[in-house]
Structures are given as structure tokens and as C-alpha cells.
Amino acid sequence: QVQPVESGGGLVQAGGSLRLSCAISGRTFSNRDMGWFRQAPGKEREFVASITWSAFITDYADSVKGRFTISRDNVNAMVYLQMNSLKPEDTAVYYCAARDPVKQQYDVWGPGTQVTVSS
């Protein structure tokens, strides 16, 4: 069993940009739809964005629509989240996850990467 590994988090000023990367190891998850989630301290985990494996269909939470862009590179087994016009409320630990096509739920998660947006 393998899990995704996120990178690219850090501290950024409000209005700035950041790109998160998710490395997917193993062929087991090569055909999975992928998603980004985030969780702020004391808050519930929330959906951010997703992208399907074959058709590259994307979906976004209303809170990030127009500011964030999810993409993937199946050849290199990478998923990205480009975050622009960042706001303090975007501060959270961001997680990359793979969705099981049968259960239709995310079943494997990365350890997360911290994103902090200052005012």
C-alpha cells in the first residue's frame, strides 16, 4: 500500500499565490480520481477540488472557485493545486486524496502540507 505525498505548502501574504504538488506512488492508484481537501484547526475537513482520471473533469468548492485550479499529470503521477488570490481563511492543512471508484469515496490520503496566509 502507498499513499500520496503533498509538498509546496508555506507562508504567503494575502493576495499571493502558491502551488501544491501531490506525488502518487504505485500503479494501484494510477486510475483514481483525485481530490484536494483542507482542514483548519478546530474545523471539519472540507472539500476543495477534484479531478477525474480519464476525462479530466474538475469540480471546486464555492469558496475557491475562480481562484484555485486543480490539474494532473498521469504520465508523471502528479496532481497539482494552483492557488491564487489567497485569503487568510484559506489557512489550513491541505491533503491530497484518491477516490475509490467502487465505493465512490476517498480511501487513501497523504500526510498533508501546511498553508498559512497572513493578512
mmCIF file with all atom_site columns, C-alpha atoms in Angstrom:
data_model
loop_
_atom_site.group_PDB
_atom_site.id
_atom_site.type_symbol
_atom_site.label_atom_id
_atom_site.label_alt_id
_atom_site.label_comp_id
_atom_site.label_asym_id
_atom_site.label_entity_id
_atom_site.label_seq_id
_atom_site.pdbx_PDB_ins_code
_atom_site.Cartn_x
_atom_site.Cartn_y
_atom_site.Cartn_z
_atom_site.occupancy
_atom_site.B_iso_or_equiv
_atom_site.pdbx_formal_charge
_atom_site.auth_seq_id
_atom_site.auth_comp_id
_atom_site.auth_asym_id
_atom_site.auth_atom_id
_atom_site.pdbx_PDB_model_num
ATOM 1   C CA . GLN A 1 1   ? 0.000   0.000  0.000   1.00 0.00 ? 1   GLN A CA 1
ATOM 2   C CA . VAL A 1 2   ? 1.158   3.511  -0.786  1.00 0.00 ? 2   VAL A CA 1
ATOM 3   C CA . GLN A 1 3   ? -0.122  6.972  -0.064  1.00 0.00 ? 3   GLN A CA 1
ATOM 4   C CA . PRO A 1 4   ? 0.100   10.349 -1.811  1.00 0.00 ? 4   PRO A CA 1
ATOM 5   C CA . VAL A 1 5   ? 2.672   12.831 -0.525  1.00 0.00 ? 5   VAL A CA 1
ATOM 6   C CA . GLU A 1 6   ? 1.985   16.565 -0.615  1.00 0.00 ? 6   GLU A CA 1
ATOM 7   C CA . SER A 1 7   ? 4.501   19.373 -0.908  1.00 0.00 ? 7   SER A CA 1
ATOM 8   C CA . GLY A 1 8   ? 4.606   23.095 -1.667  1.00 0.00 ? 8   GLY A CA 1
ATOM 9   C CA . GLY A 1 9   ? 2.927   24.482 1.426   1.00 0.00 ? 9   GLY A CA 1
ATOM 10  C CA . GLY A 1 10  ? 4.261   27.502 3.248   1.00 0.00 ? 10  GLY A CA 1
ATOM 11  C CA . LEU A 1 11  ? 3.635   31.047 4.422   1.00 0.00 ? 11  LEU A CA 1
ATOM 12  C CA . VAL A 1 12  ? 2.266   33.597 1.976   1.00 0.00 ? 12  VAL A CA 1
ATOM 13  C CA . GLN A 1 13  ? 0.746   37.077 2.142   1.00 0.00 ? 13  GLN A CA 1
ATOM 14  C CA . ALA A 1 14  ? -2.931  37.580 1.388   1.00 0.00 ? 14  ALA A CA 1
ATOM 15  C CA . GLY A 1 15  ? -3.386  38.040 -2.337  1.00 0.00 ? 15  GLY A CA 1
ATOM 16  C CA . GLY A 1 16  ? -0.380  35.883 -3.102  1.00 0.00 ? 16  GLY A CA 1
ATOM 17  C CA . SER A 1 17  ? -0.110  32.538 -4.856  1.00 0.00 ? 17  SER A CA 1
ATOM 18  C CA . LEU A 1 18  ? 1.092   29.062 -4.024  1.00 0.00 ? 18  LEU A CA 1
ATOM 19  C CA . ARG A 1 19  ? 1.197   25.748 -5.884  1.00 0.00 ? 19  ARG A CA 1
ATOM 20  C CA . LEU A 1 20  ? 0.747   22.484 -4.061  1.00 0.00 ? 20  LEU A CA 1
ATOM 21  C CA . SER A 1 21  ? 2.015   19.216 -5.506  1.00 0.00 ? 21  SER A CA 1
ATOM 22  C CA . CYS A 1 22  ? 0.900   15.668 -4.812  1.00 0.00 ? 22  CYS A CA 1
ATOM 23  C CA . ALA A 1 23  ? 3.130   12.749 -5.786  1.00 0.00 ? 23  ALA A CA 1
ATOM 24  C CA . ILE A 1 24  ? 1.278   9.473  -6.309  1.00 0.00 ? 24  ILE A CA 1
ATOM 25  C CA . SER A 1 25  ? 3.354   6.330  -5.807  1.00 0.00 ? 25  SER A CA 1
ATOM 26  C CA . GLY A 1 26  ? 2.418   2.950  -7.265  1.00 0.00 ? 26  GLY A CA 1
ATOM 27  C CA . ARG A 1 27  ? 0.195   1.802  -10.112 1.00 0.00 ? 27  ARG A CA 1
ATOM 28  C CA . THR A 1 28  ? -2.595  0.881  -7.712  1.00 0.00 ? 28  THR A CA 1
ATOM 29  C CA . PHE A 1 29  ? -3.850  4.449  -7.708  1.00 0.00 ? 29  PHE A CA 1
ATOM 30  C CA . SER A 1 30  ? -2.984  5.399  -11.274 1.00 0.00 ? 30  SER A CA 1
ATOM 31  C CA . ASN A 1 31  ? -6.611  5.192  -12.413 1.00 0.00 ? 31  ASN A CA 1
ATOM 32  C CA . ARG A 1 32  ? -8.114  7.023  -9.473  1.00 0.00 ? 32  ARG A CA 1
ATOM 33  C CA . ASP A 1 33  ? -9.976  10.285 -9.400  1.00 0.00 ? 33  ASP A CA 1
ATOM 34  C CA . MET A 1 34  ? -8.032  12.679 -7.174  1.00 0.00 ? 34  MET A CA 1
ATOM 35  C CA . GLY A 1 35  ? -9.050  15.397 -4.785  1.00 0.00 ? 35  GLY A CA 1
ATOM 36  C CA . TRP A 1 36  ? -7.714  18.122 -2.532  1.00 0.00 ? 36  TRP A CA 1
ATOM 37  C CA . PHE A 1 37  ? -9.142  18.723 0.930   1.00 0.00 ? 37  PHE A CA 1
ATOM 38  C CA . ARG A 1 38  ? -8.217  21.075 3.741   1.00 0.00 ? 38  ARG A CA 1
ATOM 39  C CA . GLN A 1 39  ? -8.675  21.289 7.480   1.00 0.00 ? 39  GLN A CA 1
ATOM 40  C CA . ALA A 1 40  ? -8.155  24.310 9.702   1.00 0.00 ? 40  ALA A CA 1
ATOM 41  C CA . PRO A 1 41  ? -7.541  23.949 13.465  1.00 0.00 ? 41  PRO A CA 1
ATOM 42  C CA . GLY A 1 42  ? -10.804 23.179 15.256  1.00 0.00 ? 42  GLY A CA 1
ATOM 43  C CA . LYS A 1 43  ? -12.668 22.891 11.968  1.00 0.00 ? 43  LYS A CA 1
ATOM 44  C CA . GLU A 1 44  ? -14.061 19.991 9.983   1.00 0.00 ? 44  GLU A CA 1
ATOM 45  C CA . ARG A 1 45  ? -12.230 18.753 6.930   1.00 0.00 ? 45  ARG A CA 1
ATOM 46  C CA . GLU A 1 46  ? -13.681 20.293 3.787   1.00 0.00 ? 46  GLU A CA 1
ATOM 47  C CA . PHE A 1 47  ? -13.588 19.546 0.092   1.00 0.00 ? 47  PHE A CA 1
ATOM 48  C CA . VAL A 1 48  ? -11.526 21.901 -2.050  1.00 0.00 ? 48  VAL A CA 1
ATOM 49  C CA . ALA A 1 49  ? -11.249 20.476 -5.572  1.00 0.00 ? 49  ALA A CA 1
ATOM 50  C CA . SER A 1 50  ? -11.251 17.234 -7.552  1.00 0.00 ? 50  SER A CA 1
ATOM 51  C CA . ILE A 1 51  ? -10.252 15.943 -10.962 1.00 0.00 ? 51  ILE A CA 1
ATOM 52  C CA . THR A 1 52  ? -11.170 12.678 -12.689 1.00 0.00 ? 52  THR A CA 1
ATOM 53  C CA . TRP A 1 53  ? -8.598  10.260 -14.067 1.00 0.00 ? 53  TRP A CA 1
ATOM 54  C CA . SER A 1 54  ? -9.639  9.887  -17.699 1.00 0.00 ? 54  SER A CA 1
ATOM 55  C CA . ALA A 1 55  ? -11.846 12.815 -18.694 1.00 0.00 ? 55  ALA A CA 1
ATOM 56  C CA . PHE A 1 56  ? -10.079 15.405 -16.512 1.00 0.00 ? 56  PHE A CA 1
ATOM 57  C CA . ILE A 1 57  ? -13.409 16.705 -15.256 1.00 0.00 ? 57  ILE A CA 1
ATOM 58  C CA . THR A 1 58  ? -12.890 19.180 -12.430 1.00 0.00 ? 58  THR A CA 1
ATOM 59  C CA . ASP A 1 59  ? -15.012 20.301 -9.525  1.00 0.00 ? 59  ASP A CA 1
ATOM 60  C CA . TYR A 1 60  ? -14.439 23.074 -6.984  1.00 0.00 ? 60  TYR A CA 1
ATOM 61  C CA . ALA A 1 61  ? -15.804 24.231 -3.683  1.00 0.00 ? 61  ALA A CA 1
ATOM 62  C CA . ASP A 1 62  ? -17.639 27.539 -3.999  1.00 0.00 ? 62  ASP A CA 1
ATOM 63  C CA . SER A 1 63  ? -15.150 29.133 -1.619  1.00 0.00 ? 63  SER A CA 1
ATOM 64  C CA . VAL A 1 64  ? -12.226 28.579 -4.004  1.00 0.00 ? 64  VAL A CA 1
ATOM 65  C CA . LYS A 1 65  ? -13.927 28.688 -7.399  1.00 0.00 ? 65  LYS A CA 1
ATOM 66  C CA . GLY A 1 66  ? -12.209 31.152 -9.694  1.00 0.00 ? 66  GLY A CA 1
ATOM 67  C CA . ARG A 1 67  ? -9.101  31.274 -7.503  1.00 0.00 ? 67  ARG A CA 1
ATOM 68  C CA . PHE A 1 68  ? -7.834  27.683 -7.365  1.00 0.00 ? 68  PHE A CA 1
ATOM 69  C CA . THR A 1 69  ? -7.049  25.346 -10.252 1.00 0.00 ? 69  THR A CA 1
ATOM 70  C CA . ILE A 1 70  ? -6.567  21.593 -9.961  1.00 0.00 ? 70  ILE A CA 1
ATOM 71  C CA . SER A 1 71  ? -4.624  19.681 -12.599 1.00 0.00 ? 71  SER A CA 1
ATOM 72  C CA . ARG A 1 72  ? -2.926  16.314 -13.028 1.00 0.00 ? 72  ARG A CA 1
ATOM 73  C CA . ASP A 1 73  ? -0.122  14.691 -14.973 1.00 0.00 ? 73  ASP A CA 1
ATOM 74  C CA . ASN A 1 74  ? -0.883  10.984 -15.313 1.00 0.00 ? 74  ASN A CA 1
ATOM 75  C CA . VAL A 1 75  ? 2.432   10.220 -17.001 1.00 0.00 ? 75  VAL A CA 1
ATOM 76  C CA . ASN A 1 76  ? 4.381   11.519 -14.021 1.00 0.00 ? 76  ASN A CA 1
ATOM 77  C CA . ALA A 1 77  ? 1.700   10.576 -11.484 1.00 0.00 ? 77  ALA A CA 1
ATOM 78  C CA . MET A 1 78  ? 1.333   14.103 -10.136 1.00 0.00 ? 78  MET A CA 1
ATOM 79  C CA . VAL A 1 79  ? -1.621  16.212 -9.043  1.00 0.00 ? 79  VAL A CA 1
ATOM 80  C CA . TYR A 1 80  ? -1.382  19.958 -8.540  1.00 0.00 ? 80  TYR A CA 1
ATOM 81  C CA . LEU A 1 81  ? -3.380  22.693 -6.879  1.00 0.00 ? 81  LEU A CA 1
ATOM 82  C CA . GLN A 1 82  ? -2.597  26.196 -8.072  1.00 0.00 ? 82  GLN A CA 1
ATOM 83  C CA . MET A 1 83  ? -3.862  28.680 -5.500  1.00 0.00 ? 83  MET A CA 1
ATOM 84  C CA . ASN A 1 84  ? -4.180  32.338 -6.456  1.00 0.00 ? 84  ASN A CA 1
ATOM 85  C CA . SER A 1 85  ? -5.596  35.372 -4.648  1.00 0.00 ? 85  SER A CA 1
ATOM 86  C CA . LEU A 1 86  ? -5.104  33.626 -1.334  1.00 0.00 ? 86  LEU A CA 1
ATOM 87  C CA . LYS A 1 87  ? -7.102  34.761 1.681   1.00 0.00 ? 87  LYS A CA 1
ATOM 88  C CA . PRO A 1 88  ? -6.451  34.298 5.413   1.00 0.00 ? 88  PRO A CA 1
ATOM 89  C CA . GLU A 1 89  ? -9.420  31.911 5.530   1.00 0.00 ? 89  GLU A CA 1
ATOM 90  C CA . ASP A 1 90  ? -7.517  29.607 3.169   1.00 0.00 ? 90  ASP A CA 1
ATOM 91  C CA . THR A 1 91  ? -5.134  28.838 6.028   1.00 0.00 ? 91  THR A CA 1
ATOM 92  C CA . ALA A 1 92  ? -5.281  25.095 6.696   1.00 0.00 ? 92  ALA A CA 1
ATOM 93  C CA . VAL A 1 93  ? -3.520  21.790 6.294   1.00 0.00 ? 93  VAL A CA 1
ATOM 94  C CA . TYR A 1 94  ? -4.100  20.658 2.731   1.00 0.00 ? 94  TYR A CA 1
ATOM 95  C CA . TYR A 1 95  ? -4.487  16.970 1.909   1.00 0.00 ? 95  TYR A CA 1
ATOM 96  C CA . CYS A 1 96  ? -4.314  15.062 -1.357  1.00 0.00 ? 96  CYS A CA 1
ATOM 97  C CA . ALA A 1 97  ? -6.556  12.002 -1.658  1.00 0.00 ? 97  ALA A CA 1
ATOM 98  C CA . ALA A 1 98  ? -7.524  9.254  -4.111  1.00 0.00 ? 98  ALA A CA 1
ATOM 99  C CA . ARG A 1 99  ? -11.130 8.143  -4.627  1.00 0.00 ? 99  ARG A CA 1
ATOM 100 C CA . ASP A 1 100 ? -12.185 4.510  -4.799  1.00 0.00 ? 100 ASP A CA 1
ATOM 101 C CA . PRO A 1 101 ? -14.268 4.042  -7.976  1.00 0.00 ? 101 PRO A CA 1
ATOM 102 C CA . VAL A 1 102 ? -16.453 1.331  -6.400  1.00 0.00 ? 102 VAL A CA 1
ATOM 103 C CA . LYS A 1 103 ? -17.154 2.893  -3.018  1.00 0.00 ? 103 LYS A CA 1
ATOM 104 C CA . GLN A 1 104 ? -17.135 6.380  -4.515  1.00 0.00 ? 104 GLN A CA 1
ATOM 105 C CA . GLN A 1 105 ? -15.257 7.754  -1.545  1.00 0.00 ? 105 GLN A CA 1
ATOM 106 C CA . TYR A 1 106 ? -11.703 8.852  -0.856  1.00 0.00 ? 106 TYR A CA 1
ATOM 107 C CA . ASP A 1 107 ? -9.828  5.908  0.634   1.00 0.00 ? 107 ASP A CA 1
ATOM 108 C CA . VAL A 1 108 ? -6.160  6.924  0.648   1.00 0.00 ? 108 VAL A CA 1
ATOM 109 C CA . TRP A 1 109 ? -4.736  10.163 1.985   1.00 0.00 ? 109 TRP A CA 1
ATOM 110 C CA . GLY A 1 110 ? -1.433  11.974 2.117   1.00 0.00 ? 110 GLY A CA 1
ATOM 111 C CA . PRO A 1 111 ? 0.033   13.345 5.368   1.00 0.00 ? 111 PRO A CA 1
ATOM 112 C CA . GLY A 1 112 ? -0.833  16.923 4.430   1.00 0.00 ? 112 GLY A CA 1
ATOM 113 C CA . THR A 1 113 ? 1.038   20.183 3.931   1.00 0.00 ? 113 THR A CA 1
ATOM 114 C CA . GLN A 1 114 ? 0.514   23.406 5.885   1.00 0.00 ? 114 GLN A CA 1
ATOM 115 C CA . VAL A 1 115 ? -0.623  26.560 4.105   1.00 0.00 ? 115 VAL A CA 1
ATOM 116 C CA . THR A 1 116 ? -0.645  29.786 6.097   1.00 0.00 ? 116 THR A CA 1
ATOM 117 C CA . VAL A 1 117 ? -1.963  33.031 4.633   1.00 0.00 ? 117 VAL A CA 1
ATOM 118 C CA . SER A 1 118 ? -1.177  36.203 6.573   1.00 0.00 ? 118 SER A CA 1
ATOM 119 C CA . SER A 1 119 ? -3.134  39.463 6.442   1.00 0.00 ? 119 SER A CA 1
#
